[in-house]
Coordinates of C-alpha atoms in Angstrom, one line a residue:
Chain D
M1 CA 14.9 8.0 12.1
R2 CA 12.2 6.9 14.4
N3 CA 10.0 3.9 13.9
A4 CA 6.6 5.5 13.8
V5 CA 4.7 2.2 14.1
P6 CA 5.1 -0.2 17.0
P7 CA 7.0 -3.4 16.2
D8 CA 3.8 -5.3 15.5
D9 CA 3.5 -7.3 12.3
D10 CA -0.3 -7.2 12.8
A11 CA -0.4 -3.4 13.2
P12 CA -3.3 -2.0 11.2
E13 CA -2.1 -0.7 7.8
Y14 CA -4.4 2.2 8.1
S15 CA -3.1 4.8 10.5
P16 CA -3.0 8.6 10.9
R17 CA 0.6 8.2 12.1
P18 CA 3.4 8.3 9.6
F19 CA 4.6 5.1 8.1
W20 CA 8.2 6.4 8.0
S21 CA 9.9 9.6 9.1
G22 CA 13.3 10.4 7.9
T23 CA 15.3 12.2 5.2
I24 CA 15.1 12.0 1.5
S25 CA 18.5 12.9 0.1
F26 CA 19.0 14.1 -3.3
G27 CA 22.7 14.7 -3.9
L28 CA 23.8 16.6 -0.8
V29 CA 20.4 18.1 -0.3
S30 CA 18.4 16.7 2.6
I31 CA 14.6 16.9 2.7
P32 CA 13.1 15.9 6.1
V33 CA 9.7 14.2 5.5
D34 CA 7.0 12.2 7.0
I35 CA 5.5 9.5 4.9
Y36 CA 1.8 8.7 5.3
S37 CA -0.4 6.1 3.7
A38 CA -2.7 7.2 0.9
H39 CA -5.4 5.0 2.4
R40 CA -7.4 5.3 5.6
A41 CA -9.6 2.9 7.5
A42 CA -13.1 2.4 5.9
R43 CA -15.6 4.2 7.9
D44 CA -18.2 1.5 8.1
A45 CA -16.1 -1.2 9.8
L46 CA -18.0 -3.1 12.4
R47 CA -16.7 -3.2 16.0
M48 CA -16.4 -6.3 18.2
L49 CA -18.4 -5.9 21.3
A50 CA -18.8 -7.7 24.7
P51 CA -22.2 -9.2 25.4
D52 CA -23.0 -6.0 27.4
G53 CA -22.2 -3.8 24.3
T54 CA -18.8 -2.6 25.4
P55 CA -16.3 -2.3 22.6
L56 CA -13.5 -4.9 23.1
S57 CA -9.7 -4.3 23.0
R58 CA -7.3 -6.6 21.3
R59 CA -4.6 -7.9 23.7
Y60 CA -1.7 -10.3 23.6
F61 CA -1.4 -13.3 25.9
C62 CA 1.2 -15.9 26.5
P63 CA -0.5 -19.2 26.1
K64 CA 2.0 -20.9 28.4
T65 CA 1.8 -18.6 31.4
N66 CA -1.7 -17.5 30.6
T67 CA -0.8 -13.9 31.3
E68 CA -1.7 -10.7 29.5
L69 CA 1.4 -9.1 27.9
E70 CA 2.4 -5.5 27.6
W71 CA 4.5 -4.3 24.6
D72 CA 7.7 -4.5 26.8
D73 CA 7.0 -8.2 27.4
I74 CA 7.0 -9.0 23.6
V75 CA 10.0 -9.6 21.4
R76 CA 10.3 -10.5 17.7
G77 CA 11.5 -13.9 16.7
Y78 CA 12.4 -15.9 13.7
E79 CA 11.5 -19.6 13.6
V80 CA 14.7 -21.5 12.7
E81 CA 13.0 -24.9 13.2
E82 CA 9.6 -25.9 14.3
G83 CA 8.9 -24.3 17.7
K84 CA 12.4 -22.9 18.0
F85 CA 12.8 -19.2 17.7
V86 CA 15.8 -16.8 17.6
V87 CA 15.0 -13.4 19.0
V88 CA 15.9 -10.4 16.8
T89 CA 16.0 -6.9 18.2
D90 CA 15.3 -3.6 16.4
E91 CA 18.9 -2.6 17.1
E92 CA 20.3 -5.8 15.5
L93 CA 18.1 -5.3 12.5
E94 CA 19.3 -1.8 12.2
A95 CA 22.9 -2.7 12.7
I96 CA 23.0 -4.9 9.6
A97 CA 22.1 -1.9 7.4
P98 CA 22.7 1.3 9.4
E99 CA 23.1 3.4 6.3
K100 CA 19.8 2.3 4.8
S101 CA 17.6 3.0 7.7
R102 CA 17.8 6.7 8.0
D103 CA 17.9 8.0 4.5
I104 CA 16.0 7.5 1.3
D105 CA 18.9 8.3 -1.0
L106 CA 17.8 9.1 -4.5
R107 CA 20.7 8.2 -6.8
L108 CA 18.6 7.2 -9.8
F109 CA 15.8 9.0 -11.7
V110 CA 13.7 7.1 -14.2
D111 CA 10.9 7.8 -16.5
A112 CA 7.9 7.9 -14.1
A113 CA 5.7 6.2 -16.8
S114 CA 8.0 3.3 -17.0
I115 CA 7.1 2.0 -13.6
D116 CA 4.5 -0.6 -14.4
P117 CA 1.7 -0.7 -11.8
R118 CA 2.3 -4.4 -11.3
W119 CA 5.4 -3.4 -9.3
L120 CA 3.4 -1.2 -7.0
V121 CA 2.7 -2.4 -3.5
R122 CA 1.3 0.7 -1.7
S123 CA 1.0 4.4 -2.3
Y124 CA 2.0 7.1 0.2
Y125 CA 2.1 10.8 0.5
L126 CA 5.1 12.8 1.7
T127 CA 4.8 15.8 3.9
P128 CA 7.6 18.2 4.6
A129 CA 8.8 17.8 8.2
G130 CA 11.3 20.7 8.6
D131 CA 10.6 24.4 8.8
S132 CA 11.4 25.0 5.2
T133 CA 9.5 23.5 2.3
K134 CA 11.9 24.8 -0.3
A135 CA 13.9 21.6 -1.0
Y136 CA 10.6 19.6 -1.0
R137 CA 9.1 21.9 -3.6
L138 CA 12.3 22.0 -5.7
L139 CA 12.4 18.2 -6.0
A140 CA 8.7 18.0 -6.7
R141 CA 8.9 20.7 -9.4
V142 CA 11.9 19.3 -11.2
M143 CA 10.6 15.7 -11.1
E144 CA 7.2 16.6 -12.3
E145 CA 8.5 18.8 -15.1
R146 CA 10.8 16.1 -16.4
N147 CA 8.2 13.3 -15.6
R148 CA 10.8 11.5 -13.6
A149 CA 10.6 9.4 -10.4
G150 CA 13.5 8.9 -8.0
I151 CA 14.3 5.3 -7.0
A152 CA 15.9 4.1 -3.8
T153 CA 15.9 1.4 -1.2
F154 CA 15.5 1.8 2.6
V155 CA 15.2 -0.5 5.6
M156 CA 12.5 -0.4 8.2
R157 CA 11.6 -2.9 10.9
G158 CA 13.5 -5.8 9.5
K159 CA 12.4 -5.3 5.9
E160 CA 14.0 -3.6 2.9
Y161 CA 11.8 -1.5 0.7
L162 CA 12.3 -0.6 -2.9
V163 CA 10.6 2.8 -3.3
A164 CA 9.8 5.2 -6.1
I165 CA 9.4 8.9 -5.2
R166 CA 7.2 10.7 -7.6
A167 CA 5.6 14.1 -7.9
S168 CA 2.3 15.3 -9.1
G169 CA 0.5 18.6 -8.5
G170 CA 3.4 19.8 -6.3
I171 CA 3.0 16.9 -3.9
L172 CA 5.7 14.3 -3.4
R173 CA 4.5 10.7 -3.2
A174 CA 6.1 7.4 -2.5
E175 CA 5.3 4.0 -3.9
T176 CA 6.7 0.9 -2.4
L177 CA 7.6 -1.5 -5.2
R178 CA 8.0 -5.2 -5.4
F179 CA 11.4 -6.7 -5.9
A180 CA 11.9 -8.6 -9.2
D181 CA 11.5 -12.0 -7.5
E182 CA 8.2 -10.9 -5.9
L183 CA 6.4 -10.8 -9.3
R184 CA 5.0 -14.1 -10.5
E185 CA 5.1 -14.9 -14.2
A186 CA 1.9 -15.2 -16.1
P187 CA 0.5 -18.7 -16.5
D188 CA 1.5 -20.3 -19.8
I189 CA -1.4 -19.8 -22.2
G190 CA 0.3 -21.4 -25.1
P191 CA 2.1 -19.6 -28.0
A192 CA 0.4 -16.4 -29.1
K193 CA -0.6 -17.2 -32.7
K194 CA -1.5 -14.1 -34.6
T195 CA -3.2 -16.3 -37.1
T196 CA -5.8 -17.4 -34.7
L197 CA -6.8 -13.8 -34.0
D198 CA -10.4 -13.4 -35.3
R199 CA -10.3 -9.9 -36.9
K200 CA -14.0 -9.6 -37.0
R201 CA -14.4 -10.4 -33.3
V202 CA -11.6 -8.0 -32.4
A203 CA -13.4 -5.2 -34.3
A204 CA -16.7 -6.0 -32.7
I205 CA -15.2 -5.9 -29.2
R206 CA -13.4 -2.7 -30.0
R207 CA -16.7 -1.1 -31.0
E208 CA -18.2 -2.2 -27.7
I209 CA -15.2 -0.8 -25.8
E210 CA -15.4 2.5 -27.7
R211 CA -19.1 2.8 -27.0
R212 CA -18.3 2.7 -23.3
L213 CA -15.1 4.9 -23.3
T214 CA -15.2 7.8 -20.8
D215 CA -12.7 10.2 -19.2
D216 CA -13.9 9.4 -15.7
P217 CA -13.3 5.9 -14.2
G218 CA -16.3 6.6 -12.0
L219 CA -14.9 4.7 -9.1
D220 CA -17.1 6.5 -6.6
E221 CA -20.2 5.5 -8.6
L222 CA -19.7 1.8 -8.8
P223 CA -22.1 0.2 -6.3
D224 CA -20.5 -0.9 -3.1
T225 CA -23.3 -3.2 -2.1
R226 CA -22.1 -4.0 1.3
T227 CA -21.8 -0.4 2.4
E228 CA -25.2 0.4 0.9
R229 CA -26.8 -2.6 2.5
L230 CA -25.2 -1.9 5.8
R231 CA -26.3 1.7 5.9
A232 CA -29.9 0.7 4.9
L233 CA -30.0 -2.0 7.6
V234 CA -28.7 0.5 10.2
E235 CA -31.3 3.0 9.2
R236 CA -34.1 0.5 9.4
K237 CA -33.0 -0.7 12.8
L238 CA -32.5 2.8 14.1
K239 CA -36.0 3.8 13.2
R240 CA -37.4 0.9 15.1
G241 CA -35.0 1.7 18.0
E242 CA -33.8 -1.9 18.0
D243 CA -30.6 -3.3 19.5
I244 CA -29.0 -0.1 20.5
V245 CA -26.4 -0.5 23.2
G246 CA -24.3 1.9 25.2
A247 CA -25.2 5.3 26.6
P248 CA -25.0 8.4 24.4
E249 CA -22.0 10.5 25.5
E250 CA -22.6 13.9 26.9
V251 CA -22.0 16.5 24.2
E252 CA -19.2 18.1 26.3
A253 CA -17.5 14.8 26.8
A254 CA -17.7 14.1 23.1
E255 CA -16.1 17.4 22.2
G256 CA -13.4 17.3 24.9
G257 CA -12.7 13.6 24.7
P258 CA -10.3 11.8 22.5
Q259 CA -11.4 12.3 18.9
V260 CA -10.8 10.0 16.0
I261 CA -8.0 11.6 13.9
D262 CA -8.7 11.3 10.3
L263 CA -5.7 10.7 8.1
M264 CA -7.1 13.0 5.3
E265 CA -7.2 15.9 7.8
V266 CA -3.7 15.2 9.0
L267 CA -2.4 15.3 5.4
K268 CA -4.3 18.5 4.5
E269 CA -2.9 20.2 7.6
R270 CA 0.7 19.0 7.1
L271 CA 0.8 19.8 3.4
G272 CA -0.9 23.1 3.7
R273 CA 1.2 24.4 6.6
E274 CA 2.8 27.8 6.2
E275 CA 6.5 27.8 5.8
A276 CA 8.3 29.2 8.8
A277 CA 9.9 32.6 8.2
Chain N
M1 CA 0.6 -24.6 -14.5
A2 CA -0.4 -22.7 -11.4
R3 CA -4.1 -23.0 -10.4
A4 CA -6.5 -20.2 -10.8
I5 CA -7.6 -18.7 -7.5
W6 CA -11.0 -17.9 -9.0
K7 CA -12.8 -18.1 -12.3
G8 CA -15.3 -15.8 -13.9
V9 CA -16.6 -14.3 -17.1
I10 CA -15.7 -10.8 -18.3
R11 CA -18.8 -9.2 -19.6
F12 CA -19.9 -6.0 -21.4
G13 CA -22.6 -5.7 -24.0
E14 CA -22.5 -8.8 -26.2
V15 CA -19.0 -9.7 -25.1
G16 CA -18.4 -12.6 -22.7
V17 CA -14.9 -13.9 -22.1
P18 CA -14.3 -16.6 -19.5
V19 CA -11.0 -16.1 -17.5
G20 CA -9.1 -17.5 -14.5
L21 CA -7.3 -15.2 -12.0
Y22 CA -3.8 -16.0 -11.0
S23 CA -1.9 -14.0 -8.4
A24 CA 0.8 -11.9 -10.0
A25 CA 2.6 -11.1 -6.8
A26 CA 4.3 -13.1 -4.1
D27 CA 5.6 -11.5 -0.8
R28 CA 9.0 -12.8 0.0
S29 CA 9.9 -10.7 3.0
V30 CA 11.2 -12.5 6.1
S31 CA 8.4 -12.9 8.5
F32 CA 8.8 -12.7 12.3
R33 CA 6.6 -13.9 15.1
L34 CA 5.8 -12.0 18.2
L35 CA 7.0 -13.9 21.3
H36 CA 6.7 -13.6 25.0
R37 CA 10.1 -12.3 26.1
T38 CA 10.7 -14.6 29.0
D39 CA 9.7 -18.0 27.6
L40 CA 9.9 -17.3 23.8
V41 CA 6.4 -18.7 23.2
P42 CA 4.5 -17.2 20.3
V43 CA 1.8 -14.8 21.7
R44 CA -1.9 -15.2 21.1
Q45 CA -4.4 -12.4 20.6
H46 CA -7.7 -12.3 22.5
M47 CA -10.4 -9.8 22.8
V48 CA -10.6 -8.3 26.2
H49 CA -13.4 -6.4 28.1
P50 CA -11.7 -3.1 28.9
V51 CA -13.5 -2.7 32.3
T52 CA -13.4 -6.2 33.7
G53 CA -10.1 -7.1 32.0
K54 CA -11.6 -10.6 31.2
V55 CA -11.1 -12.4 27.9
V56 CA -14.3 -12.6 25.9
P57 CA -14.4 -15.9 24.0
P58 CA -15.2 -15.7 20.2
E59 CA -18.6 -17.2 20.5
Q60 CA -19.7 -14.5 22.9
I61 CA -18.4 -11.6 20.8
R62 CA -21.1 -9.5 19.1
R63 CA -20.8 -7.2 16.2
G64 CA -21.9 -3.6 16.4
Y65 CA -22.1 -0.6 14.0
D66 CA -20.5 2.5 15.6
L67 CA -23.1 5.2 15.8
G68 CA -20.4 7.7 16.6
D69 CA -21.8 8.9 19.9
G70 CA -20.8 6.1 22.3
R71 CA -23.6 3.9 21.1
F72 CA -23.5 0.8 18.9
L73 CA -26.2 -0.9 16.9
L74 CA -26.0 -4.7 17.3
L75 CA -26.2 -6.9 14.3
D76 CA -26.9 -10.6 14.5
D77 CA -25.5 -13.4 12.3
E78 CA -28.4 -13.4 10.0
E79 CA -28.2 -9.6 9.5
L80 CA -24.5 -9.9 8.9
A81 CA -25.1 -12.6 6.3
S82 CA -27.6 -10.4 4.6
L83 CA -24.8 -7.9 3.9
E84 CA -22.9 -10.3 1.7
P85 CA -23.4 -9.8 -2.0
P86 CA -25.0 -12.7 -3.9
P87 CA -22.5 -15.0 -5.4
S88 CA -21.8 -14.5 -9.1
R89 CA -19.3 -15.4 -11.8
E90 CA -19.7 -12.2 -13.8
I91 CA -16.9 -9.7 -14.0
E92 CA -18.9 -6.8 -15.3
I93 CA -17.3 -3.9 -17.1
A94 CA -19.5 -0.9 -17.1
R95 CA -17.0 1.6 -18.7
F96 CA -13.6 2.0 -20.2
V97 CA -11.1 4.8 -19.7
E98 CA -8.1 5.7 -21.8
A99 CA -4.6 5.1 -20.5
P100 CA -3.1 6.0 -18.1
G101 CA -6.5 5.6 -16.6
V102 CA -7.0 5.1 -12.9
D103 CA -4.8 7.2 -10.6
R104 CA -2.1 5.2 -9.0
E105 CA -3.3 5.5 -5.4
W106 CA -6.3 3.3 -6.3
Y107 CA -4.3 0.2 -7.2
D108 CA -4.2 -2.7 -4.8
R109 CA -3.2 -6.2 -6.0
P110 CA -2.2 -7.5 -9.5
Y111 CA -3.6 -10.7 -11.1
H112 CA -2.8 -12.4 -14.3
L113 CA -5.9 -13.3 -16.3
A114 CA -5.7 -16.4 -18.5
P115 CA -8.3 -17.8 -20.8
D116 CA -10.7 -20.4 -19.3
G117 CA -11.7 -22.3 -22.4
D118 CA -12.4 -19.7 -25.1
R119 CA -8.9 -18.8 -26.2
S120 CA -10.0 -17.0 -29.3
G121 CA -12.3 -14.7 -27.3
Y122 CA -9.5 -13.9 -24.8
A123 CA -7.1 -13.1 -27.7
A124 CA -9.7 -10.9 -29.3
L125 CA -10.4 -9.0 -26.1
A126 CA -6.7 -8.5 -25.4
A127 CA -6.1 -7.2 -28.9
A128 CA -9.1 -4.9 -28.9
L129 CA -8.4 -3.4 -25.5
H130 CA -4.8 -2.8 -26.5
Q131 CA -5.8 -1.1 -29.8
A132 CA -8.2 1.1 -28.0
R133 CA -5.5 2.1 -25.5
A134 CA -8.0 1.6 -22.8
Q135 CA -8.5 0.1 -19.4
G136 CA -11.7 -1.7 -18.4
I137 CA -13.3 -0.7 -15.0
A138 CA -14.7 -3.9 -13.6
A139 CA -16.9 -5.0 -10.7
W140 CA -17.3 -8.5 -9.5
V141 CA -18.0 -10.6 -6.4
M142 CA -15.3 -13.1 -5.3
R143 CA -15.5 -15.2 -2.2
K144 CA -18.4 -13.2 -0.7
K145 CA -16.7 -9.9 -1.2
A146 CA -17.5 -7.2 -3.8
Y147 CA -14.4 -6.0 -5.7
R148 CA -13.6 -3.3 -8.2
G149 CA -10.8 -3.6 -10.6
A150 CA -9.0 -2.2 -13.6
I151 CA -8.2 -4.6 -16.6
F152 CA -5.2 -3.9 -18.8
S153 CA -3.9 -5.5 -21.9
D154 CA -0.4 -5.5 -23.4
G155 CA -1.9 -6.8 -26.7
E156 CA -1.7 -10.5 -25.9
R157 CA -2.3 -10.8 -22.2
L158 CA -4.8 -9.3 -19.7
T159 CA -3.9 -8.1 -16.3
L160 CA -6.4 -7.3 -13.6
F161 CA -5.7 -5.0 -10.6
T162 CA -8.0 -4.9 -7.6
L163 CA -8.7 -1.4 -6.5
H164 CA -9.1 0.1 -3.1
A165 CA -12.5 1.0 -1.9
P166 CA -13.5 4.7 -2.4
E167 CA -13.9 5.3 1.3
E168 CA -10.3 4.2 1.9
V169 CA -8.6 6.2 -0.8
I170 CA -7.3 9.7 -0.1
P171 CA -7.2 11.1 -3.6
A172 CA -4.3 13.4 -4.4
S173 CA -6.7 15.9 -5.9
V174 CA -8.1 16.9 -2.5
L175 CA -4.6 17.6 -1.0
P176 CA -3.0 21.1 -1.0
A177 CA 0.6 21.4 -2.3
P178 CA 3.1 22.9 0.1
G179 CA 3.7 26.5 -0.6
G180 CA 6.4 29.0 0.5
R181 CA 8.8 31.6 -0.8
R182 CA 9.4 31.5 -4.5
L183 CA 12.1 29.1 -5.8
E184 CA 15.1 30.8 -7.3
T185 CA 15.7 30.2 -11.0
R186 CA 19.3 29.2 -10.3
E187 CA 18.2 26.5 -7.8
I188 CA 15.7 25.1 -10.2
A189 CA 18.3 25.0 -13.0
L190 CA 20.8 23.2 -10.7
A191 CA 18.2 20.7 -9.4
R192 CA 17.2 20.0 -13.0
Q193 CA 20.8 19.4 -14.0
L194 CA 21.3 17.1 -11.0
V195 CA 18.2 15.0 -11.9
E196 CA 19.4 14.8 -15.5
A197 CA 22.8 13.7 -14.4
L198 CA 21.2 10.8 -12.4
E199 CA 18.7 9.7 -15.1
D200 CA 18.7 6.2 -16.4
E201 CA 16.3 3.4 -17.4
F202 CA 14.2 1.7 -14.7
D203 CA 15.6 -1.9 -14.5
P204 CA 13.8 -3.6 -11.6
S205 CA 16.0 -6.6 -11.8
A206 CA 18.9 -4.4 -10.8
F207 CA 17.5 -4.2 -7.3
R208 CA 17.8 -7.2 -5.1
D209 CA 16.6 -7.5 -1.5
E210 CA 20.1 -7.9 -0.1
Y211 CA 18.8 -7.1 3.3
R212 CA 16.6 -10.2 3.4
E213 CA 19.8 -12.3 3.1
R214 CA 21.5 -10.3 5.8
V215 CA 18.5 -10.8 8.1
L216 CA 18.6 -14.6 7.5
E217 CA 22.4 -14.6 8.1
L218 CA 21.9 -12.7 11.3
V219 CA 19.3 -15.2 12.5
R220 CA 21.5 -18.2 11.5
A221 CA 24.5 -16.7 13.3
K222 CA 22.4 -16.1 16.4
A223 CA 21.0 -19.6 16.3
K224 CA 24.6 -20.8 16.5
G225 CA 25.4 -18.5 19.4
K226 CA 27.7 -16.2 17.4
A227 CA 28.2 -12.5 18.1
V228 CA 26.4 -10.1 15.9
P229 CA 27.9 -6.9 14.6
R230 CA 27.1 -3.6 16.4
A231 CA 25.5 -0.6 14.8
K232 CA 27.8 2.1 13.7
A233 CA 26.7 5.6 14.5
P234 CA 25.3 7.2 11.3
R235 CA 27.4 9.9 9.8
R236 CA 25.5 13.1 9.8
K237 CA 25.9 15.2 6.7
P238 CA 26.5 18.9 7.4
A239 CA 23.7 21.0 6.3
A240 CA 24.7 23.4 3.5
P241 CA 22.7 26.1 1.9
L242 CA 20.5 24.7 -0.9
A243 CA 22.2 26.2 -3.9
R244 CA 25.7 25.2 -2.7
A245 CA 24.6 21.7 -1.9
L246 CA 23.1 21.4 -5.4
E247 CA 26.2 22.7 -7.0
E248 CA 28.5 20.3 -5.1
S249 CA 26.1 17.4 -5.8
L250 CA 26.1 18.1 -9.5
K251 CA 29.9 18.2 -9.6
R252 CA 30.0 14.8 -8.0
A253 CA 27.3 13.3 -10.2
R254 CA 29.2 14.5 -13.3
K255 CA 32.5 13.1 -12.1
D256 CA 30.8 9.8 -11.5
E257 CA 29.3 9.9 -15.0
K258 CA 32.7 10.6 -16.5
R259 CA 34.3 7.8 -14.6
R260 CA 31.6 5.4 -15.8
A261 CA 32.1 6.6 -19.4
A262 CA 35.9 6.2 -19.2

């Protein structure tokens, strides 16, 4: 297994790089996969700029020596008492669970519908990493047909993950799940007394619900006021030619230069790749 | 009783039910700090000018909208403030969908909803939503940020999930499924039997984050200057042809099952 993300607890959650690369095992069958987030960075995020309009870079500094640090200068530490840290290396973290850091070993299959969304932390897509997609497709097909999800745990970067591997439409997905002690109980709202239930009110609310019942959650249609306002503001200012900084890049440079890799394109390419003969 | 992180009123048509939001999740993973290797001082982050290499202090940092061609459009504080949605206590439900409802890749964080005053209204909404086997799709503004969410009921209690923004979500529906040579009937049958042999109920309490304990033990041992165990080289499993691997796995799974039953 390789750690696909640098050992940075502040690393952006949104990345076109895989979250994890390794092997899903299913009995003695091994399925090499890359796991990618199901979420990408919002397009309209604002950048931080210098007074002259140059986009800034985030860097790490040591407040004591006042020097800028490279990744090699940085280690990970656990605070054992205030201001006192114990350094922990990736190798040490891996050494205490070597068997768990390379494989997602599916030894349990459960009813996929029985995994309450409250358990869910994040969603991911799995792409086949080897030449053959056969084992991937086989697992996806059988899980989907039986409406089952595979459950396993694995370790990455000093953290254990409980994960459900599910299938839909021929695609394998992963969901990281909360451990039982990571769910909080509901606040006490007193005993549920059926007698206090106002039947008329229930019926009236139910009618209101049914009047608004649709098949489509319409999540794309709900107004996202900030994005709309931002786009309108940008358009107004552009028309007036106000507050534009930086020089437009040459067309050539823009085409040949580093391009922003979109996670959705990465996923489409990796899932749609032809199987090697 | 825990305190509500926010209070609002669920509203659709004539219905208005005041509720409080309570976080339903708590992250318990061990958290590390990034340290400077030589003096073990926690690092700080600063924004740096890439050309001059100088740190730009926060009060001099400007915000810009990326025009995508090397140019940025500057926005001042007043303009940034104008992007914030007006504050409101309304949790507006525009529509309901039948269960299972929203696709799973949309879910973000879970919250318990508790009645804020009108218990009878809360109980009636919980009952009605459960009877209709529906989820409410909600929109509201909390702490200067617009949210969308899905509201569920188990008959007595309401749960609210915040949802990811549409521009963030990569819907499964746009992704192609991997293709390739046709799967053999025998392989499908074997794989199905293997899944069946490994089927059981989902019992979340059966999984404990044992690794968290091990990490804390490691840290304590190191704090006392004790030696830590070395990594063992992982045992590689020999690659077998798919059908044979499935057959062998099935044999083992059945043996385990028999042993458990005995």
